[in-house]
Amino acid sequence: MWFRSLTCVGLFALGLAAAGPASAQEPDRIFSKSTVWRPLTPNDKLVVYGIDDPAVSGVACWYTQPEKGGIKGTLGLAEDVSDISLACRQTGPIAFKGKLGQGEVVFSERRSLIFKSMQIVRGCDAQRNTLIYMVYSFKVIQGSPKNSTSAVPLAPWGTEPAPKCSDFVKG
């Protein structure tokens, strides 16, 4: 029995480590819409969040994800499904805060107690001078390739010319 408990603790720690570092920025909860009514516990819902790109000022992303209610959802034990949608837009003049890696993580969070996480990553399409954002959810043990993509063509803002994203890509 003690071995089984020790194994569960070890798997839990592995799941936390595999989920990656916590995001430095917490997303803003914009609104939610109930999808499944539950009489005594919180409802299942779709929740819309907004987040600014921490390395590119003037770009924001919004994603919608399902969140489980019920007792498991309330206790943080429910595994949320992988269906996440994404929309990113230019919201002001673009300013790069440094060099960017292709596929660099913009935001990451766990989607279950262990093993499952969601990430928003960014890349540059140099030919079209467009930032590409992709959200995906995955499991450490079993793949779950649900994903969504959004593009932000870099455009002039007021009298500011549009920067070239290729000038800010590492290597």
Backbone as a ProteinNet text record, in pm:
[ID]
protein_1_A
[PRIMARY]
MWFRSLTCVGLFALGLAAAGPASAQEPDRIFSKSTVWRPLTPNDKLVVYGIDDPAVSGVACWYTQPEKGGIKGTLGLAEDVSDISLACRQTGPIAFKGKLGQGEVVFSERRSLIFKSMQIVRGCDAQRNTLIYMVYSFKVIQGSPKNSTSAVPLAPWGTEPAPKCSDFVKG
[TERTIARY]
81	0	85	188.6	271.8	342.8	376.1	442.9	350.6	221.9	124.8	108.9	103.4	92.3	215.5	332.8	457.7	461.6	413.9	410.2	317.1	201.7	107.1	168.3	238.7	304.8	411.4	487.6	592	533.6	425	359.7	303.6	248.7	197	309.5	423.4	537.8	588.6	593.5	635.7	541.4	411.7	312.6	329.4	356.3	377	501.1	608.4	732.6	716.2	643.3	625.9	535.8	453	360.7	434.2	559.1	638.2	623.9	700.7	696.2	562.7	523.9	399.7	419.2	314.2	319.8	343.2	422.9	448.9	326.3	240.1	121.7	-2.7	-92.2	-220.8	-316.2	-393.3	-488.1	-603.4	-662.1	-780.1	-904.1	-988.4	-1114.6	-1212.5	-1257.8	-1344	-1490.6	-1537.3	-1672.8	-1684.1	-1796	-1821.7	-1968	-1995.1	-2131.1	-2151.4	-2254.1	-2282.6	-2326.9	-2278.9	-2315.8	-2389.2	-2364.1	-2432.6	-2473	-2601.9	-2652.3	-2635.4	-2586.6	-2571.9	-2643.5	-2733.1	-2819.1	-2747.5	-2648.3	-2587.4	-2441.6	-2382.5	-2241.4	-2227.8	-2110.5	-2093.8	-2121.4	-2174.4	-2204.9	-2078	-2085.8	-1981.9	-1999.2	-1889.8	-1901.4	-1790.5	-1812.7	-1708.6	-1662.5	-1530.7	-1475.7	-1380.4	-1396.9	-1310.9	-1208.1	-1080	-969.7	-893.6	-832.1	-747.6	-608.7	-508.1	-369.6	-289.4	-200.9	-111	14.7	68.5	194.8	303.4	372.9	472.3	598.1	622.6	743.7	717.3	590.2	553.9	441.1	474.7	367.3	287.2	156.6	67.8	-3.2	13.9	-55.8	-122.3	-248.2	-322.7	-389.3	-410.1	-478.8	-594.3	-698.5	-813.3	-834.1	-857	-886	-1008.1	-1081.8	-1200.3	-1173.6	-1200.1	-1179.9	-1294.9	-1328.4	-1431.7	-1375.4	-1457.8	-1419	-1528.5	-1487	-1581.1	-1627.7	-1754.2	-1809.6	-1819.4	-1925.5	-1945.8	-1848.5	-1850.7	-1763.5	-1617.7	-1586.2	-1447.9	-1393.3	-1474.2	-1430.2	-1406	-1492.9	-1478.4	-1350.4	-1316	-1196.1	-1068.9	-1083.1	-966.5	-919.1	-1006	-968.9	-1017.4	-1103.1	-1158.3	-1055.4	-1054.3	-968.9	-1051.3	-1012	-1085.3	-1051.8	-1150.6	-1128.2	-1031.1	-981.1	-874.2	-922.2	-1052	-1104.4	-1083.6	-989.3	-957.8	-949.4	-1019.3	-1010.9	-924.9	-872.2	-776.4	-798.5	-789.7	-791.7	-691.7	-600.1	-500.1	-510.4	-488.6	-501.9	-397.3	-367.3	-284.1	-373.1	-329	-409.9	-343.4	-227.4	-153	-27.4	60.6	186.2	267.2	326.2	404.8	544.1	586.7	723.4	774.7	882.9	944.1	1036	1027	1105.3	1237.7	1265.7	1389.9	1375.6	1475.3	1472.6	1374.2	1305.7	1204.3	1247.2	1216.5	1239.4	1115	1132.1	1018.1	955.7	827.4	758.9	775.5	816.1	838.4	705.6	706.5	585.8	550	426.6	372.8	299.1	226.4	147.2	131	129.9	113.4	35.5	-49.7	-119.9	-155	-170	-212.8	-362.5	-405.7	-548	-606.4	-523.9	-572.3	-475.5	-511.4	-427.4	-286.7	-276	-143.9	-149.8	-37.4	-10.1	-62.3	-174.2	-230.2	-205.3	-162.9	-141.7	-179.9	-187.8	-221.7	-112.8	-74.5	25.4	-17.5	18.9	8.6	152.9	186	320.8	313.8	427.8	432.7	546.4	524.1	628	612.9	710.9	710.5	709.1	611.6	608.6	674.7	806.1	884.6	837.2	797.9	755.5	633	544.9	421.4	423	535.4	551.5	431.6	411.3	296	338.2	289	308.9	200.3	239.1	146.3	141.4	21.7	1.3	-75	-32.6	-100.7	-126	-247.4	-278.5	-297.6	-241.9	-262.2	-262.8	-328.7	-339.3	-281	-207.1	-144.4	-132.9	-116.3	-90.8	51.5	116.6	252.2	249.6	148.7	143	82.4	-27.2	-99.2	-124.4	-88.6	-106.7	-252.5	-275.2	-408.7	-393.5	-382.6	-340.9	-448.8	-535.5	-632.4	-556.8	-588.9	-515.9	-599.6	-554.1	-616.1	-505.4	-518.1	-414	-476	-398.3	-440.5	-320.2	-345.4	-238.2	-257.8	-145.5	-147.1	-53.4	-108.5	-23.3	24.3	154.3	208.1	180	105.1	60.7	106.5	118.3	150.6	42.4	79.9	-15.3	4.2	-92.6	-75.8	36.9	134.8	249.7	365	347.6	452.1	454.8	570.4	577.7	572.7	531.8	526.9	667.2	706.7	837.4	833	948.1	959.3	984.3	893.5	912.1	1039.9	1083.9	1205.3	1329.4	1324.4	1439.9	1455	1352.5	1354.5	1352.1	1375.5	1379	1522.8	1538.4	1671.2	1726.8	1857.9	1937.1	1897.2
-120	0	126	129.8	249.8	273.5	162.7	177.1	242.8	204.1	262.4	412.4	452.3	594.4	670.6	610.6	674.4	692	589.7	598.1	710.1	723.4	830.8	967.5	981.9	1110	1139.3	1036.6	1053.8	1093.1	1027.4	1061.4	1202.7	1243.8	1380	1481.2	1458.9	1550	1554.1	1437.3	1432.4	1513	1500	1575.5	1724.3	1769.8	1912.7	1961.6	1883.3	1924	1925.5	1828.1	1819	1927.7	1985.3	2089.1	2215.4	2228.2	2343.9	2456.4	2562.8	2673.5	2746.7	2802.3	2879.5	3007.9	3054.6	3179	3296	3391.4	3509.6	3600.1	3587.1	3671.3	3585.9	3630	3562.3	3617.6	3530.4	3580.3	3654.4	3748.2	3820.9	3740.7	3712.4	3643.4	3747.9	3731.2	3828.8	3799.2	3677.2	3636.8	3486.2	3430	3287.4	3265.3	3148.8	3110.2	2965.3	2941.2	2805.8	2717.8	2593.6	2497.5	2377	2344.2	2233.7	2282.2	2277.6	2322	2210.1	2245.5	2151.1	2212.3	2137.5	2197.4	2244.2	2172.2	2207.4	2248.6	2237.9	2271.8	2364.8	2423.7	2512.6	2440.7	2515.4	2463.4	2441	2354.3	2348.6	2475.8	2528.6	2654.1	2669	2759.6	2806.8	2941.4	2959.5	3081.2	3146.2	3277.2	3353.9	3429.1	3412.7	3480	3566.4	3673.4	3758.4	3766.5	3773.3	3783.4	3865.1	3949.2	4025.9	3944.1	3954.5	3885.9	3952.3	3878.1	3939.4	3987.6	3939.7	3978.4	4071.2	4093	4180.3	4271.5	4396.4	4486.8	4525.1	4543.4	4575.5	4453.7	4335.8	4214.5	4151.7	4116.1	4046.3	3924.3	3823.8	3701.8	3674.6	3617.3	3574.5	3427.7	3348.6	3207.4	3168	3072.9	3019.5	2873.8	2838.1	2699.4	2652	2522.8	2468.5	2444.7	2467	2438.8	2356.7	2246.5	2155.4	2214.4	2194.9	2231.1	2106.8	2096.8	1980.2	1976.8	1868.1	1853.6	1846.3	1765	1752.8	1886.9	1959.7	2090.5	2188.4	2186.9	2276.5	2247.4	2118.7	2078.7	2082.9	2113.7	2117.8	1980.1	1880.5	1743.3	1700.6	1780.7	1744.1	1768.9	1680.2	1701.5	1772.6	1895.2	1971	1917.2	1920.5	1872.3	1965.8	1918.5	1988.9	2091.5	2109.3	2201.1	2346.1	2414.6	2553.2	2630.9	2744.3	2827.6	2949.8	3013.2	3122.5	3229.9	3356.2	3470.5	3573.3	3617.4	3717.3	3835.1	3956.4	4077.7	4181.2	4268.6	4385.5	4487.1	4533.3	4626	4762	4780.5	4905.8	4896.2	4996.1	4987.3	4866.4	4794.4	4675.2	4716.6	4660.1	4681.3	4549.3	4499.8	4375.2	4407.8	4327.2	4351.6	4276.6	4206.4	4129.1	4028.6	3941.8	3837.3	3728.2	3671.3	3569.4	3437.4	3329.5	3197.1	3148.5	3076.1	3017.2	2911.8	2918.5	2822.9	2852.2	2973.9	3013.8	3021.4	2976	2975	3117.1	3156.5	3285.7	3270.2	3157.7	3132.1	2982.1	2935	2792.8	2774.9	2671.9	2638.8	2491.6	2436.7	2298.1	2289.2	2176.7	2155.4	2041.1	1976.7	1873.1	1867.1	1788.2	1776.7	1732.9	1636	1592.2	1564.9	1578.9	1536.9	1623.8	1689.9	1760.7	1910.2	1974	2118.3	2180.3	2312	2390.4	2495.1	2519.1	2622.4	2706.1	2834.6	2922.7	2951.6	2924	2947.1	3044.7	3106.1	3209.2	3180.8	3218.5	3211.1	3327.4	3342.3	3451.2	3391.6	3432.1	3399.6	3518.7	3507.7	3619.3	3661.3	3567.9	3599.2	3691	3675.5	3753.9	3858.2	3871	3962.1	3950.3	3827.8	3795.6	3711.7	3747	3663.5	3556.9	3434.3	3321.4	3270.6	3256	3203.3	3072.7	2974.5	2845.4	2806.8	2761.5	2707.3	2557.4	2479.8	2336	2279.8	2166.5	2097.7	1959.5	1912.1	1781	1712.2	1581.3	1498.8	1448	1434.6	1380.6	1233.5	1159	1015.6	986.2	1050.8	1022.9	1154.1	1159.5	1282.8	1323.4	1451.1	1506.2	1628.2	1607.4	1715.1	1816.6	1852.3	1958.1	2090	2172.2	2298	2400	2524.4	2634.5	2734.3	2801.1	2894.3	3030	3136.6	3272	3347.1	3439.3	3515.9	3665	3735.2	3880.7	3942.8	3989.6	4059.2	4189.9	4216.1	4338.2	4455.7	4551.6	4665.1	4795.5	4902.2	5032.2	5072.4	5150.7	5199.1	5349.3	5426.6	5572.1	5605.5	5679.4	5713.5	5615.5	5517.2	5416.2	5315	5293.1	5188.5	5050.3	4952.4	4815.3	4756.9	4702.5	4636.7	4502.6	4451.4	4320.3	4216.5	4118.6	4018	3938.7	3923.1	3847.2	3913	4044.3	4112.3	4074.4	4011.4	3980.8	3831.2	3747.7	3602.9	3560.6	3479.3	3427.6	3338.8	3349.9	3258.3	3247.6
0	0	0	86.2	94.1	-38.9	-111.4	-240.2	-341.6	-341.4	-433.2	-407	-279.6	-243.9	-288.5	-269	-309.6	-461.3	-534.2	-679.7	-725.4	-663.1	-699	-674.6	-562.1	-532.1	-636.3	-674.4	-775.6	-910.4	-951.4	-1077.8	-1074.9	-960.7	-946.1	-964.7	-900	-912.2	-1055.9	-1122.3	-1261.4	-1350.2	-1324	-1401.8	-1384.6	-1261.9	-1239	-1310	-1305.4	-1370.8	-1522.2	-1576.8	-1721.5	-1776.3	-1691.8	-1738.2	-1778	-1738	-1776	-1676.5	-1697.7	-1604.9	-1611.6	-1500.9	-1497.5	-1576.4	-1636.4	-1711.6	-1616.6	-1660.7	-1578.5	-1573.6	-1671	-1680.2	-1664.1	-1579.7	-1566	-1671.8	-1736.4	-1836.4	-1769	-1841.4	-1793.3	-1831.2	-1733.4	-1761.9	-1815	-1938.2	-2002.7	-1969.7	-2000.7	-1964.9	-1980.3	-1931.1	-1946.5	-1981.6	-2036.3	-2072.4	-2030.3	-1947	-1899.9	-2015.3	-2014.1	-2117.8	-2060.6	-1934	-1866.5	-1727.9	-1700.8	-1571.3	-1469.1	-1351.9	-1240.8	-1120.2	-1055.2	-952	-825.6	-774.8	-645.7	-654.8	-770.8	-788.5	-909.4	-931	-1046.8	-1179.4	-1273.8	-1406.9	-1487.4	-1589.6	-1692.3	-1773.8	-1827.5	-1901.7	-2004.2	-2096.4	-2187.4	-2133	-2121.9	-2064	-2164.4	-2183.4	-2273.3	-2188.9	-2225.1	-2157	-2257.1	-2208.6	-2291	-2231.2	-2317.7	-2271.7	-2372.6	-2322.3	-2407.7	-2432.6	-2552.7	-2581.9	-2498.1	-2412.5	-2324.7	-2397.2	-2519.9	-2592.1	-2709.5	-2742.6	-2855.6	-2808.8	-2776.4	-2736.2	-2860.1	-2839.1	-2949.6	-3005.6	-2942.8	-2985.7	-2863.8	-2878.8	-2773.4	-2834.5	-2750.8	-2793	-2697.4	-2751.9	-2673.3	-2704.5	-2600.3	-2621.8	-2540	-2594.3	-2527.6	-2495.7	-2371.1	-2331.5	-2243.9	-2254.4	-2167.4	-2027.6	-1925.9	-1787.9	-1723.5	-1662.7	-1596.9	-1465.2	-1436.3	-1306.7	-1220.9	-1146	-1061.4	-945.3	-873.9	-756.9	-799.2	-902	-947.4	-997.4	-1072.9	-1122.8	-1010.5	-910.5	-795.3	-718.9	-706.3	-631.2	-716	-845.6	-933.7	-976.2	-970.3	-1003.9	-1141.5	-1205.4	-1336.1	-1445	-1543.5	-1659.8	-1765.7	-1798.7	-1899.6	-2037.9	-2127.4	-2263.4	-2335.5	-2447.6	-2518.7	-2620.2	-2635.6	-2737.1	-2693.8	-2757.4	-2723.9	-2855.2	-2862.5	-2982.8	-2952.4	-3056.7	-3040.2	-3145.6	-3104	-3196.1	-3144.3	-3228.9	-3190.8	-3286.7	-3234.5	-3315.6	-3276.3	-3370.5	-3340.2	-3270.3	-3152.7	-3073.1	-3055.8	-3115.7	-3105.1	-3189	-3177.9	-3252.7	-3206	-3299.5	-3267.9	-3223	-3110.8	-3062	-3007.5	-3065.1	-3017.7	-2900.4	-2794.9	-2673.6	-2674.9	-2781.6	-2794.2	-2907.1	-2919.3	-3022.2	-2981.6	-3080.3	-3058.2	-3120.8	-3054.7	-3111.6	-3182.8	-3292.6	-3362.5	-3270.8	-3250.1	-3162.8	-3014.9	-2982.5	-2843	-2766.6	-2642.2	-2559.7	-2516	-2542.2	-2500.7	-2367.9	-2354.5	-2234.2	-2218.1	-2093.6	-2065.7	-1936.7	-1932.7	-1808.9	-1807.5	-1686.2	-1670.3	-1696.2	-1754.6	-1784	-1701.9	-1621.2	-1530.7	-1413.7	-1313	-1194.7	-1231.8	-1321.4	-1369.3	-1518.5	-1583.1	-1720.6	-1834.5	-1823.6	-1938.5	-1925.2	-2033.8	-2031	-2164.9	-2164.9	-2282.6	-2300.4	-2424.6	-2452.8	-2571.8	-2564.9	-2681.5	-2721.7	-2847.3	-2898.7	-3015.8	-3047	-3151.4	-3248	-3373.3	-3475.4	-3572	-3658.3	-3757	-3896.6	-3977.7	-4120.6	-4190	-4213.3	-4267	-4405.7	-4490	-4626.1	-4626.7	-4530.5	-4524.9	-4413.7	-4342.7	-4228.9	-4133.4	-4089.7	-4005.9	-3886.4	-3768.8	-3650.5	-3650	-3625.2	-3621.1	-3477.9	-3425.8	-3290.4	-3300.7	-3222.3	-3219.4	-3074.1	-3045	-2913.3	-2931.4	-2838.4	-2843.1	-2702.4	-2691.2	-2564.3	-2583.3	-2483.7	-2498.1	-2362.6	-2370.6	-2252.9	-2261.6	-2146.8	-2143.4	-2186.4	-2143.4	-2169.8	-2306.2	-2340.4	-2464.3	-2536.6	-2664.8	-2741.2	-2753.6	-2765.1	-2783.8	-2872.7	-3003.3	-3092.4	-3129	-3036.9	-3064.8	-3071.6	-3170	-3185.2	-3258.8	-3252.7	-3324.7	-3357.2	-3469.6	-3514.8	-3545.8	-3520	-3552	-3608	-3699	-3762.3	-3737.3	-3715.7	-3696.3	-3799	-3914.2	-4011	-3949.3	-3954.7	-3894.3	-3987.4	-3938	-4018.2	-3952.9	-4032.3	-3972.9	-3873	-3774.3	-3674	-3664	-3708.9	-3712.6	-3808.7	-3761.4	-3845.2	-3826.7	-3737.6	-3712.3	-3826.4	-3888.8	-3992.1	-3926.5	-4001.8	-3950.8	-3943.9	-3829.8	-3822.7	-3898	-3932.5	-3997.9	-3888	-3875.4	-3769.5	-3791.2	-3916.8	-3944.8	-3882.8	-3859.6	-3797.3	-3649.5	-3593	-3449.8	-3420.3	-3522.7	-3503.6	-3471.9	-3367.8	-3330.7	-3439.6	-3458	-3540.8	-3679
[MASK]
+++++++++++++++++++++++++++++++++++++++++++++++++++++++++++++++++++++++++++++++++++++++++++++++++++++++++++++++++++++++++++++++++++++++++++++++++++++++++++++++++++++++++++

